PDB file of C-alpha atoms in Angstrom:
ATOM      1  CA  UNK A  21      16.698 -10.757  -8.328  1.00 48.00           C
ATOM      2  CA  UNK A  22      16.851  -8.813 -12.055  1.00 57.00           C
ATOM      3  CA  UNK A  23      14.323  -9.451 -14.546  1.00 61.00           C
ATOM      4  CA  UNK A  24      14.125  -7.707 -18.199  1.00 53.00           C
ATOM      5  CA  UNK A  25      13.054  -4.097 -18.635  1.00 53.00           C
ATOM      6  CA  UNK A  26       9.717  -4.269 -20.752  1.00 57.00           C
ATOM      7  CA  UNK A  27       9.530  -2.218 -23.140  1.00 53.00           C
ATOM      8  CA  UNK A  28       6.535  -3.042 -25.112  1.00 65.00           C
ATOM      9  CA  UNK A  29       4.243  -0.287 -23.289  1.00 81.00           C
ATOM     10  CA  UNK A  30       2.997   3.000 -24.334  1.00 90.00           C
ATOM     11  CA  UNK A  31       2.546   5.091 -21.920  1.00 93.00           C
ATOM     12  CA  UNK A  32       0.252   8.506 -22.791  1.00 94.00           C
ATOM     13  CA  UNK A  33       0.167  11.546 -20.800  1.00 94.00           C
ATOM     14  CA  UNK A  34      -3.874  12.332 -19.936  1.00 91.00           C
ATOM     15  CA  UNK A  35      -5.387  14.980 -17.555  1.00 80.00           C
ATOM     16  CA  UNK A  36      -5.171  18.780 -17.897  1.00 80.00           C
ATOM     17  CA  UNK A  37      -1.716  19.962 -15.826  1.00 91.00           C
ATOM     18  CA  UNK A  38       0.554  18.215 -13.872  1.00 95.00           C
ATOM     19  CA  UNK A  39      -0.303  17.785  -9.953  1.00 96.00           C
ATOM     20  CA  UNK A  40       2.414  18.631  -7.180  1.00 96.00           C
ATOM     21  CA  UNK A  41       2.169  15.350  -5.160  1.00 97.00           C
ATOM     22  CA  UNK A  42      -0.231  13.158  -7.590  1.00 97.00           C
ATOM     23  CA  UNK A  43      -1.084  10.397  -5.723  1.00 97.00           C
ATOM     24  CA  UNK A  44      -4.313   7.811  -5.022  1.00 98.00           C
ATOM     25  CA  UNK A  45      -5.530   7.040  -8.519  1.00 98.00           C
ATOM     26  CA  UNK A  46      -8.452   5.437  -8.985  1.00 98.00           C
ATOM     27  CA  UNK A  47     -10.622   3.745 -11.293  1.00 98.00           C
ATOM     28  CA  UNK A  48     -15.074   4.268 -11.028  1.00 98.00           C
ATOM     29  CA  UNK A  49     -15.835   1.165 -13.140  1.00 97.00           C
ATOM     30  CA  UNK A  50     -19.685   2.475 -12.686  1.00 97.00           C
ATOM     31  CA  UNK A  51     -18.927   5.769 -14.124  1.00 96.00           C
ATOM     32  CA  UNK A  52     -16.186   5.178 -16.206  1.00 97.00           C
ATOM     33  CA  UNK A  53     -14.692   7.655 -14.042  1.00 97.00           C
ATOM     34  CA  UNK A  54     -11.114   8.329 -12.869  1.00 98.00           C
ATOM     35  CA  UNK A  55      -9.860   9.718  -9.584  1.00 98.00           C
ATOM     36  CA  UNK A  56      -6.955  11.043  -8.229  1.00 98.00           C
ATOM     37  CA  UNK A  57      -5.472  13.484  -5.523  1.00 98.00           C
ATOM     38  CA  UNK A  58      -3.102  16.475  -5.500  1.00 97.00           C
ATOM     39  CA  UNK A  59      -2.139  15.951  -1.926  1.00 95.00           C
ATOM     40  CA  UNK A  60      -0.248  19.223  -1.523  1.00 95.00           C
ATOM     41  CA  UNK A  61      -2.402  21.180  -3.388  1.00 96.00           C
ATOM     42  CA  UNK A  62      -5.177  19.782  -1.324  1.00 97.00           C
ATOM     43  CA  UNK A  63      -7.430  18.501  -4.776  1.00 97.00           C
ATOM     44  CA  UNK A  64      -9.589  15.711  -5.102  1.00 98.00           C
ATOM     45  CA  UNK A  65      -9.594  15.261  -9.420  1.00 97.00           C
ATOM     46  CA  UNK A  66     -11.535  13.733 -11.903  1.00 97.00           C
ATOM     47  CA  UNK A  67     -11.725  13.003 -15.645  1.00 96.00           C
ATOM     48  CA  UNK A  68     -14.028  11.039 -18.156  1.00 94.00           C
ATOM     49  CA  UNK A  69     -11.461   9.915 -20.801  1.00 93.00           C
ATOM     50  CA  UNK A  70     -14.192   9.224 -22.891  1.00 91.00           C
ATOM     51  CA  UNK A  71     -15.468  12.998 -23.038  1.00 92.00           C
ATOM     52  CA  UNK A  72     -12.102  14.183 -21.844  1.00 90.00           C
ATOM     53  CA  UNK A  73     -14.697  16.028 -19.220  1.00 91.00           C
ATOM     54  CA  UNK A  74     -12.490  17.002 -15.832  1.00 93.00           C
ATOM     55  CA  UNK A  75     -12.761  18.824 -12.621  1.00 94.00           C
ATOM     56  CA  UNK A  76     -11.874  18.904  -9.115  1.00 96.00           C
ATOM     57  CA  UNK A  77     -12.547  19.751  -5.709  1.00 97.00           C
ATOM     58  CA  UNK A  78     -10.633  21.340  -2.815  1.00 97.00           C
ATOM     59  CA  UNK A  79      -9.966  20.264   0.046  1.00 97.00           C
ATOM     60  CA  UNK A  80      -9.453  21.954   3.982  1.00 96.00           C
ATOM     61  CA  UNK A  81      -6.435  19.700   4.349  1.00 96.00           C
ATOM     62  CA  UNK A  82      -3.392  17.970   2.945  1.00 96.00           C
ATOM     63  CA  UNK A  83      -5.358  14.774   1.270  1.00 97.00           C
ATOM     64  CA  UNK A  84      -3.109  11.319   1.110  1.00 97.00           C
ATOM     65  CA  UNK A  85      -5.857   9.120  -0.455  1.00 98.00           C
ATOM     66  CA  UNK A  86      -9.940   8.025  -1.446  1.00 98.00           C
ATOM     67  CA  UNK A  87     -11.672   5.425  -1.858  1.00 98.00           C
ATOM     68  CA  UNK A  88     -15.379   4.422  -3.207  1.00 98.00           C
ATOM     69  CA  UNK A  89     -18.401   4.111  -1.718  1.00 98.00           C
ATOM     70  CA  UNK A  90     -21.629   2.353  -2.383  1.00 97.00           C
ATOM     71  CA  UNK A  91     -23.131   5.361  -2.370  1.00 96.00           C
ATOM     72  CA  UNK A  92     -21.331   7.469  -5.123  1.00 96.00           C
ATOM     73  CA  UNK A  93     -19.732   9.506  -2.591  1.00 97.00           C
ATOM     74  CA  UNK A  94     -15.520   8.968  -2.254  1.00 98.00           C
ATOM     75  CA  UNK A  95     -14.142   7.922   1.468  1.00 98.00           C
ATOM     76  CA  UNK A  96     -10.553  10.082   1.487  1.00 98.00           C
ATOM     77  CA  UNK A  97      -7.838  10.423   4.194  1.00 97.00           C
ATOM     78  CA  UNK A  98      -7.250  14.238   5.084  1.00 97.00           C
ATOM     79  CA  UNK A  99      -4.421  15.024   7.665  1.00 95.00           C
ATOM     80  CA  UNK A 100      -6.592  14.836  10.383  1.00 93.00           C
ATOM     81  CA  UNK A 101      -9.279  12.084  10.080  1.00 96.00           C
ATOM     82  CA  UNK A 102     -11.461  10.502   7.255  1.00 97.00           C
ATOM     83  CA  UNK A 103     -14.146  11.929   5.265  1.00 98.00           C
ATOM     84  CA  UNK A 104     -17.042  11.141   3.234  1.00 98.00           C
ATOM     85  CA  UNK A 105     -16.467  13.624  -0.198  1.00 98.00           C
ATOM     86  CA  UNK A 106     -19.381  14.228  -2.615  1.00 97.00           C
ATOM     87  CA  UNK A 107     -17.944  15.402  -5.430  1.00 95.00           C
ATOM     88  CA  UNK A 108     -21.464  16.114  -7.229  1.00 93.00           C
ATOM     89  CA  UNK A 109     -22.761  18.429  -4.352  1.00 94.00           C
ATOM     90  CA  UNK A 110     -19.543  19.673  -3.256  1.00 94.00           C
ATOM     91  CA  UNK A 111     -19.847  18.828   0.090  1.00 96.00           C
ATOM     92  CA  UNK A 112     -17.856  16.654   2.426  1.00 95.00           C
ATOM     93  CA  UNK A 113     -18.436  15.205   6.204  1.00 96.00           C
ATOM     94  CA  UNK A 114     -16.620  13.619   8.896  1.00 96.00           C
ATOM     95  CA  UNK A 115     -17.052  10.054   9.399  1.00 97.00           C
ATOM     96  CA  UNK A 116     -13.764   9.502  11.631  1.00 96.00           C
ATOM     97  CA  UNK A 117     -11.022  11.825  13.513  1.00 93.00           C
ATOM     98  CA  UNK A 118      -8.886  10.496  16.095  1.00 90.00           C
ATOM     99  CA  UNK A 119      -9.718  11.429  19.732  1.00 83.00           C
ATOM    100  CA  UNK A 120      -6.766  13.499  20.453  1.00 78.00           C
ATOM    101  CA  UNK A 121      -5.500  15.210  17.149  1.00 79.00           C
ATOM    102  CA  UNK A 122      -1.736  15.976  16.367  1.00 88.00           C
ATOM    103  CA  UNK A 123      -0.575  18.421  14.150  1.00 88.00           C
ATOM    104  CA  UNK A 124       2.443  15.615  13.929  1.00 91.00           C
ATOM    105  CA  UNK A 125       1.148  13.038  12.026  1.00 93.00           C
ATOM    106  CA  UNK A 126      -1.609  12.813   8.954  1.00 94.00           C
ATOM    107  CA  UNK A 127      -2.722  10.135   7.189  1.00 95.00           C
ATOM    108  CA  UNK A 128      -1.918   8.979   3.790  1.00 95.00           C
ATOM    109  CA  UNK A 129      -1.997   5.906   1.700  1.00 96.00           C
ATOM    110  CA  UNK A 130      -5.654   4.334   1.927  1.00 98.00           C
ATOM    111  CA  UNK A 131      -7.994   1.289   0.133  1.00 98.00           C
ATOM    112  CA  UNK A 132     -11.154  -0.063   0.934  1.00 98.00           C
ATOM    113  CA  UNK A 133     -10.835  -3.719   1.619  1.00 97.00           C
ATOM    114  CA  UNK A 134     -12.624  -6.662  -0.419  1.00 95.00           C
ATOM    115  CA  UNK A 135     -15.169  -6.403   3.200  1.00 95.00           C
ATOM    116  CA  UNK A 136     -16.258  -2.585   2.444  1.00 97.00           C
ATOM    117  CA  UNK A 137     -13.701  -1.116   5.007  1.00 97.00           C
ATOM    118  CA  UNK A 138     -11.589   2.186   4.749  1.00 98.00           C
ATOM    119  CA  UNK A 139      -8.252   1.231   5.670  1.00 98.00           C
ATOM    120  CA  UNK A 140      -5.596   4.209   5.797  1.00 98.00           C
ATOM    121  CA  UNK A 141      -2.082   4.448   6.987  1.00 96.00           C
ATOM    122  CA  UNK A 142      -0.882   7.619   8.616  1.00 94.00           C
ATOM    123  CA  UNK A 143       2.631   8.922   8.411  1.00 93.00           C
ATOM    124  CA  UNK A 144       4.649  11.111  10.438  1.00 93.00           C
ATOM    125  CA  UNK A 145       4.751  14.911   8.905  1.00 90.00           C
ATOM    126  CA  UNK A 146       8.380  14.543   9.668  1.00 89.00           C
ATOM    127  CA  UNK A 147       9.178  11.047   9.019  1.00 89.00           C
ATOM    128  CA  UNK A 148       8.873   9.969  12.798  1.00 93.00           C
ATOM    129  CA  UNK A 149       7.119   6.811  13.346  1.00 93.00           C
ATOM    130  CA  UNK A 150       3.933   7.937  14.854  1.00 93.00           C
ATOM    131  CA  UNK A 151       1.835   6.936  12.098  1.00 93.00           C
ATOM    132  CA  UNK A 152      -1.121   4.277  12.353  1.00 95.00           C
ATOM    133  CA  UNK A 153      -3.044   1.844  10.294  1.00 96.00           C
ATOM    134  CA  UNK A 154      -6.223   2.305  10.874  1.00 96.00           C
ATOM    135  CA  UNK A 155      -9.598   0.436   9.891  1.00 97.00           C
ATOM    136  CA  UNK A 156     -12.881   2.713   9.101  1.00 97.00           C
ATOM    137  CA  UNK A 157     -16.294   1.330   9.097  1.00 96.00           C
ATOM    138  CA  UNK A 158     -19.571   2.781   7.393  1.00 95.00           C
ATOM    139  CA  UNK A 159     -20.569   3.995  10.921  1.00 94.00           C
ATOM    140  CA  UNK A 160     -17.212   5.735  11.448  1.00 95.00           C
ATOM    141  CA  UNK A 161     -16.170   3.005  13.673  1.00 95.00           C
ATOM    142  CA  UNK A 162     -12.347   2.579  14.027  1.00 95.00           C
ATOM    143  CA  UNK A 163      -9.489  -0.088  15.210  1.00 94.00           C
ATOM    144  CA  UNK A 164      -5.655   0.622  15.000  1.00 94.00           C
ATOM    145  CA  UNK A 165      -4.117  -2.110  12.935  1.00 95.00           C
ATOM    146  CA  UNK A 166      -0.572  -1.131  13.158  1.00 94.00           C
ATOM    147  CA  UNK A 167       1.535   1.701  14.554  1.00 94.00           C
ATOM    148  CA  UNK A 168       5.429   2.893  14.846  1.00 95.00           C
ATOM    149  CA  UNK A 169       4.556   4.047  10.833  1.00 96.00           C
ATOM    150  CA  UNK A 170       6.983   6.459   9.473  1.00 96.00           C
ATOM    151  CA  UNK A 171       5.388   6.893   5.692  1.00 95.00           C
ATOM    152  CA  UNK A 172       2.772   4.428   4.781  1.00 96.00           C
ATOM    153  CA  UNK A 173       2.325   3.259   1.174  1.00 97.00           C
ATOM    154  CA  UNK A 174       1.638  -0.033  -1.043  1.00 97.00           C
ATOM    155  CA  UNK A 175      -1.645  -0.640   0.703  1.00 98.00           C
ATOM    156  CA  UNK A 176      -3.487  -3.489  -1.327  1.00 98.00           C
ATOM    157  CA  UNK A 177      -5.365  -6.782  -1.374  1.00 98.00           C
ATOM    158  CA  UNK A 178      -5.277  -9.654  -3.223  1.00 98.00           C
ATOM    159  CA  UNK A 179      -8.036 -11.098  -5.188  1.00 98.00           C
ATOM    160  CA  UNK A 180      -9.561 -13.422  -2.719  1.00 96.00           C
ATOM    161  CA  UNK A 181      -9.117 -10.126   0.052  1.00 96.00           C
ATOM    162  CA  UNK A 182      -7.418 -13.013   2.403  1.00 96.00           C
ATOM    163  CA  UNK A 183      -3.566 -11.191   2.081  1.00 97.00           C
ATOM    164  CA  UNK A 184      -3.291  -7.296   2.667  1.00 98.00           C
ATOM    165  CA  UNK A 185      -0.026  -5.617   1.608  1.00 98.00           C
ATOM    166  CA  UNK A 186       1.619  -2.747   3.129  1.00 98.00           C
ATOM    167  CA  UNK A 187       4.984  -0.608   3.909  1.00 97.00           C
ATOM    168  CA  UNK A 188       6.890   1.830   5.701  1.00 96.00           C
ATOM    169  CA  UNK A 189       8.506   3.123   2.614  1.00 94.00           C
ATOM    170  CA  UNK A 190      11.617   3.835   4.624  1.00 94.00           C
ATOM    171  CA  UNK A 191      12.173   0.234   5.566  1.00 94.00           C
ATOM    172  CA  UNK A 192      12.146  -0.394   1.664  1.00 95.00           C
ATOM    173  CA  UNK A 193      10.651  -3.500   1.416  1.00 95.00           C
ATOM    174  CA  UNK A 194       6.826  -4.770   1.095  1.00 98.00           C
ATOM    175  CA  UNK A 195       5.131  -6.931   3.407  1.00 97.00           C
ATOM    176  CA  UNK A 196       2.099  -9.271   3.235  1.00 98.00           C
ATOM    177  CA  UNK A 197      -0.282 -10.145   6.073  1.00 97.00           C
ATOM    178  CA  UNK A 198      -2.846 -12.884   6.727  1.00 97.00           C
ATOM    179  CA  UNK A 199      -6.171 -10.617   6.343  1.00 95.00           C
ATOM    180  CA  UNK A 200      -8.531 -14.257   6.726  1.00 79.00           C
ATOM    181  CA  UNK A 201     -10.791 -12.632   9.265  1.00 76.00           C
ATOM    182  CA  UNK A 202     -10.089  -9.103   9.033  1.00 74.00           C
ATOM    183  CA  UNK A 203      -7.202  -9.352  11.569  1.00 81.00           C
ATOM    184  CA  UNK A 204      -3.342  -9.026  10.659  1.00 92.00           C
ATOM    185  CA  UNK A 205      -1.154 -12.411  11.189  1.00 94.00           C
ATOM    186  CA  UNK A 206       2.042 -14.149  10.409  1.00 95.00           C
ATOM    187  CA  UNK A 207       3.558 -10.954   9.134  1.00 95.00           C
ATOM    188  CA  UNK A 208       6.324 -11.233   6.409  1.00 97.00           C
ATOM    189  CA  UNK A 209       8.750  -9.738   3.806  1.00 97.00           C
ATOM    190  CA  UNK A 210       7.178  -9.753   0.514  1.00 98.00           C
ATOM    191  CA  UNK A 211       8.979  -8.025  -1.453  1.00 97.00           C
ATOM    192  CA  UNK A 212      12.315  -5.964  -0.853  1.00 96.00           C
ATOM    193  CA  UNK A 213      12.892  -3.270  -3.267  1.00 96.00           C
ATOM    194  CA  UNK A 214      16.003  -2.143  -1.491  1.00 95.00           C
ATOM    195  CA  UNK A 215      17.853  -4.159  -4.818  1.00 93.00           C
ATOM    196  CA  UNK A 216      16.405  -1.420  -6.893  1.00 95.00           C
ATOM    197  CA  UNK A 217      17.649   1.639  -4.253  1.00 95.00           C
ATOM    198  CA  UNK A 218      14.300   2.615  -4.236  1.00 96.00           C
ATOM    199  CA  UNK A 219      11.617   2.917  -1.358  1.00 95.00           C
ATOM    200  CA  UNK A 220       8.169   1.841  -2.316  1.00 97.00           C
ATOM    201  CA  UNK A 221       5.122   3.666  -3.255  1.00 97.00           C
ATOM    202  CA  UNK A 222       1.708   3.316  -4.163  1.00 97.00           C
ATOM    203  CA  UNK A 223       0.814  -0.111  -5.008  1.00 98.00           C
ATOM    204  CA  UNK A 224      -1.831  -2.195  -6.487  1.00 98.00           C
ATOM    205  CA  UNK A 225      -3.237  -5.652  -7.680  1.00 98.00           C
ATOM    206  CA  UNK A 226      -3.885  -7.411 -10.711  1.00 98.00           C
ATOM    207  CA  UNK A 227      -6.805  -9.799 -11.651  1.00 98.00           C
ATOM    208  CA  UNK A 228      -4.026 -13.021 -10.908  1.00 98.00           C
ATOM    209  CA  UNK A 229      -3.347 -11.614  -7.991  1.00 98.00           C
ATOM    210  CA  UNK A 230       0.264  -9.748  -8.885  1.00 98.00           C
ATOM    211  CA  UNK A 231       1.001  -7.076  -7.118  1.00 98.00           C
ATOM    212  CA  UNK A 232       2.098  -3.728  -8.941  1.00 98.00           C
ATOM    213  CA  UNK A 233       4.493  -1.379  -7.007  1.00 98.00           C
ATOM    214  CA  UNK A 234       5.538   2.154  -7.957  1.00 98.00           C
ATOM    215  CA  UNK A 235       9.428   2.477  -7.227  1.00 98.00           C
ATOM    216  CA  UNK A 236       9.495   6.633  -6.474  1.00 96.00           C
ATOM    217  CA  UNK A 237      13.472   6.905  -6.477  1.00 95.00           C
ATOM    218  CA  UNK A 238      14.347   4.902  -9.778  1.00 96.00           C
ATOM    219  CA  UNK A 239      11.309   5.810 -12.182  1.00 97.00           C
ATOM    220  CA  UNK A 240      10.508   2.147 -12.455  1.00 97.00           C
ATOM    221  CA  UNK A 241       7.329   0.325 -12.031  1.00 97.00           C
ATOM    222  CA  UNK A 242       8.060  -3.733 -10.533  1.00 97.00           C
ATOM    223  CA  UNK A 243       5.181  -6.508 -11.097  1.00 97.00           C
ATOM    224  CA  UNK A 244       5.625  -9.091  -7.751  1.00 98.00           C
ATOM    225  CA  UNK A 245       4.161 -12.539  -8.327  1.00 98.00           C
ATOM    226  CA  UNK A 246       2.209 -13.879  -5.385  1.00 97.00           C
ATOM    227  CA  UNK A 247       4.563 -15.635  -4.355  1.00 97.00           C
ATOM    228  CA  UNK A 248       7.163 -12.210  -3.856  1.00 97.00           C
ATOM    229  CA  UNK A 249       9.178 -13.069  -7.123  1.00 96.00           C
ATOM    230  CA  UNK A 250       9.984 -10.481  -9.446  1.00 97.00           C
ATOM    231  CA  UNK A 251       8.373 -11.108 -12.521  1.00 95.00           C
ATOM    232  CA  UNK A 252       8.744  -7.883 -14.578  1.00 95.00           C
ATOM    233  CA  UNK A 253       9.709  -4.173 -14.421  1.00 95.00           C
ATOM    234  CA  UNK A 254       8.608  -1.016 -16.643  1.00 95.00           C
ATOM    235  CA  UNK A 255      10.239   2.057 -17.470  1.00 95.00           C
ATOM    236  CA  UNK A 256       7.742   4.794 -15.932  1.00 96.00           C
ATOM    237  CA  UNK A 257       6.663   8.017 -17.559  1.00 95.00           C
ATOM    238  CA  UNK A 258       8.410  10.238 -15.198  1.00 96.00           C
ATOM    239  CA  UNK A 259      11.794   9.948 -12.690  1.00 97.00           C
ATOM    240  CA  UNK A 260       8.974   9.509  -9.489  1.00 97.00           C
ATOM    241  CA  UNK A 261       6.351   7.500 -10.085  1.00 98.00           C
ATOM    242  CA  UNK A 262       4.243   7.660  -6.666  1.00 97.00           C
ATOM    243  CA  UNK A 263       0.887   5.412  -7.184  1.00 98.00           C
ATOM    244  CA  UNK A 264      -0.708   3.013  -9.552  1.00 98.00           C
ATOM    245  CA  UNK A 265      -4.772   1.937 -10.578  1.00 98.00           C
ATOM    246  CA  UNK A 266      -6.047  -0.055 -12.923  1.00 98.00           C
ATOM    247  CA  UNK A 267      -8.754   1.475 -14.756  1.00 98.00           C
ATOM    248  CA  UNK A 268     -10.165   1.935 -18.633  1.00 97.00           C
ATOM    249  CA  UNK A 269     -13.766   0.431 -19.741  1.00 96.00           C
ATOM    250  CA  UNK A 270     -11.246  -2.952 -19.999  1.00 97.00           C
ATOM    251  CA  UNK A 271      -9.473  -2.379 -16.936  1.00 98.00           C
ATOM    252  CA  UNK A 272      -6.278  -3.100 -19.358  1.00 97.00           C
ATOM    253  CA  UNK A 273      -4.759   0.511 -18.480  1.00 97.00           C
ATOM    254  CA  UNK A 274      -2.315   1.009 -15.759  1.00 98.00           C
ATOM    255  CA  UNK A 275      -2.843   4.718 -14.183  1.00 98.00           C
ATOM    256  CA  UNK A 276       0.304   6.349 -13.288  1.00 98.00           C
ATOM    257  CA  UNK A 277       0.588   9.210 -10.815  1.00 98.00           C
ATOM    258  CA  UNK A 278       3.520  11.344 -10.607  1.00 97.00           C
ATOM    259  CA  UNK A 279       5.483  13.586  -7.792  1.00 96.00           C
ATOM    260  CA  UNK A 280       6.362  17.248  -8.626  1.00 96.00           C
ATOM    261  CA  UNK A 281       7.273  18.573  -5.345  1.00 94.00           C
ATOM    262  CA  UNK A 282       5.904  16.641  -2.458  1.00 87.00           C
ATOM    263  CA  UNK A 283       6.613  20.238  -0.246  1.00 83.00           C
ATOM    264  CA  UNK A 284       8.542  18.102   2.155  1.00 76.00           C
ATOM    265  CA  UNK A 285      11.749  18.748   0.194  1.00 74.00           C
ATOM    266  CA  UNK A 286      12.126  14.876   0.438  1.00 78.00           C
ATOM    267  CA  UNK A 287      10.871  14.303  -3.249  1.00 83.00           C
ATOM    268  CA  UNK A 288      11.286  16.620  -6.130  1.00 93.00           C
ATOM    269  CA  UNK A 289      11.029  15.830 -10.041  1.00 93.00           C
ATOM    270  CA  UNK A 290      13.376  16.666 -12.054  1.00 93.00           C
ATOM    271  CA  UNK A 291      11.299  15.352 -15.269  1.00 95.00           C
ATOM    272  CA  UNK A 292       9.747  17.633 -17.879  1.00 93.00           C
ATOM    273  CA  UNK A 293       7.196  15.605 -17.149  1.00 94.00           C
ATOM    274  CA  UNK A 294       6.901  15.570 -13.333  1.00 95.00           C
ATOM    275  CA  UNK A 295       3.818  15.080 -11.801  1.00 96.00           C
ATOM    276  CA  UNK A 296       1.662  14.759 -14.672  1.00 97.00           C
ATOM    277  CA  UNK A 297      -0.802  11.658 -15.185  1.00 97.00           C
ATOM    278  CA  UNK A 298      -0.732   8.869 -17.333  1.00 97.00           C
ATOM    279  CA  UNK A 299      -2.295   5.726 -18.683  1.00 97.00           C
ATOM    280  CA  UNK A 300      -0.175   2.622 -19.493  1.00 97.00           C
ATOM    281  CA  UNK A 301      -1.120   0.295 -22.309  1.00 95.00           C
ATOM    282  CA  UNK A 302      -0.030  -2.818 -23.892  1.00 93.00           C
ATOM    283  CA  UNK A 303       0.481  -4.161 -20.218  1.00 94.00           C
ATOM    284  CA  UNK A 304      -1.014  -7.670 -21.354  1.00 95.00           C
ATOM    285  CA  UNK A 305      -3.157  -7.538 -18.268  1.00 97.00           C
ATOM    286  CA  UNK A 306      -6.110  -6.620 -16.363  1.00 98.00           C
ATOM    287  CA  UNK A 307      -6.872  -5.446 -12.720  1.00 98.00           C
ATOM    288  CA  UNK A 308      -9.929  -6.102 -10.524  1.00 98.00           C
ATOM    289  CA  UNK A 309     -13.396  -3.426  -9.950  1.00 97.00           C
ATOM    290  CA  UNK A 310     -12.295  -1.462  -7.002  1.00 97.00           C
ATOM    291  CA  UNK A 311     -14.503  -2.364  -3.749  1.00 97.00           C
ATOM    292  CA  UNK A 312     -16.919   0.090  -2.454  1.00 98.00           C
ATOM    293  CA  UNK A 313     -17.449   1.326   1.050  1.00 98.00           C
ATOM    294  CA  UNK A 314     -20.087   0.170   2.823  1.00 96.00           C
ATOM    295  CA  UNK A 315     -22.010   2.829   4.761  1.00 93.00           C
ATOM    296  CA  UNK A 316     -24.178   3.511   7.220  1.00 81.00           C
ATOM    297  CA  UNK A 317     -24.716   4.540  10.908  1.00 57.00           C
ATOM    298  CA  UNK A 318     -24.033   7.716  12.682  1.00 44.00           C
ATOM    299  CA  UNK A 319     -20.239   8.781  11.723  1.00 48.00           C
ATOM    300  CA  UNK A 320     -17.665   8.969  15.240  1.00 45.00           C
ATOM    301  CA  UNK A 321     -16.429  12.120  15.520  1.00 42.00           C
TER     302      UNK A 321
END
């Protein structure tokens, strides 16, 4: 399947240097707030395009994504377990780590689901399939959802939060899952992005429920009807475009995150531009409020 290059968006560089593995944006439509992650450099960052305000936190650990919470705190995947992160006191907290920790694995792409729940993929530090979706709870409560994961990515939901999307990016193609009662079923190929000789990234979802996919290896952004079609594709900002938000006071911006150097030696820019953020316009269309984490109960650790 082919469909037309659009060329009708602007796409403007925003935040104040470029990140080494940018990745997890995301939108605070409470405070008007964007998030994102340097997950080599181990940063949680934030801006308020409307004051142009920024700042950022470190991290112990590699970081692969966040989430938000009902709280105001962030919910973010560090290599070795999840973690409640408040930015404003600069403090963070366990709220899950596996039983039996491997220096093998870590996880990485994340979302909270339209029921309140972290779920995070892990991926194998080396590509191995020993990664596993996992679903958090407020009390720190966990279930495995998947395993055999090489890299995880393209984690999203539709509208409704009754079809959850996902990927091994190696396999190179998308697929969606019955998510009715918060259990996976009748598993299928949504999407294969192996016609574009790309892997897929970071993903996300649109207010009628299309699905947005960063392709890393071609510098192209796809937009999947429900129904898997290709409906359009966009020139990105840099050669390795690795995640995508909605966000803006409108939610009619697309925010793009960019790869540098992943420090894996498996993805490195060769853009000016590389790794920088930026916001899309003139997309035509508008995403959805994130969902917030819903918390509470002692955290399992």
């Amino acid at each position: 399947m082919t469909a037309p290059i659009d060329t009708k968006i602007k796409a403007q560089r925003v935040g104040p240097s470029p990140d080494m593995l940018g990745e997890s944006p995301l939108w605070d439509d409470r405070r008007q707030r964007l998030y994102w992650v340097d997950g080599v450099s181990r940063m949680i960052r934030f801006l308020d395009p409307s004051s142009g305000a920024s700042g950022q936190m470190l991290m112990p650990s590699m970081i692969g994504s966040i989430g938000l919470c009902e709280d105001g705190r962030l919910v973010a995947g560090l290599f070795d377990g999840i973690y409640l992160v408040d930015l404003d006191a600069d403090s963070l907290s366990p709220l899950y780590r596996p039983a039996i920790p491997s220096d093998r694995v870590r996880f990485n792409d994340g979302k909270v689901d339209r029921q309140g729940r972290f779920v995070c993929g892990g991926m194998g530090v080396f590509a191995e399939p020993v990664g596993e979706l996992i679903r958090v709870t407020g009390d720190g409560q966990a279930e495995v959802l998947a395993n055999g994961i090489r890299i995880s990515n393209s984690l999203c939901f539709s509208p409704d939060g009754r079809t959850m999307y996902f990927s091994d990016s190696l396999d190179r193609f998308i697929r969606a899952y019955d998510y009715d009662d918060g259990e996976l079923s009748h598993p299928r190929v949504f999407a294969d992005t192996q016609q574009f000789n790309s892997g897929p990234d970071g993903a996300t979802v649109d207010a009628e429920g299309h699905v947005w996919v960063a392709l890393v290896n071609v510098g192209k952004i796809a937009r999947f009807a429900p129904s898997g079609k290709l409906e359009r594709l966009v020139e990105a900002p840099t050669d390795m475009p690795s995640c995508l938000a909605f966000g803006g006071p409108n939610l009619d911006q697309l925010y793009v995150t960019s790869i540098k150097d992943s420090g894996s030696g498996r993805a490195i820019s060769r853009h000016p531009q590389g790794g920088y953020l930026f916001a899309l316009d003139g997309l035509g269309v508008t995403g959805l409020a994130e969902p917030r984490m819903k918390l509470g109960g002692a955290a399992h650790v």
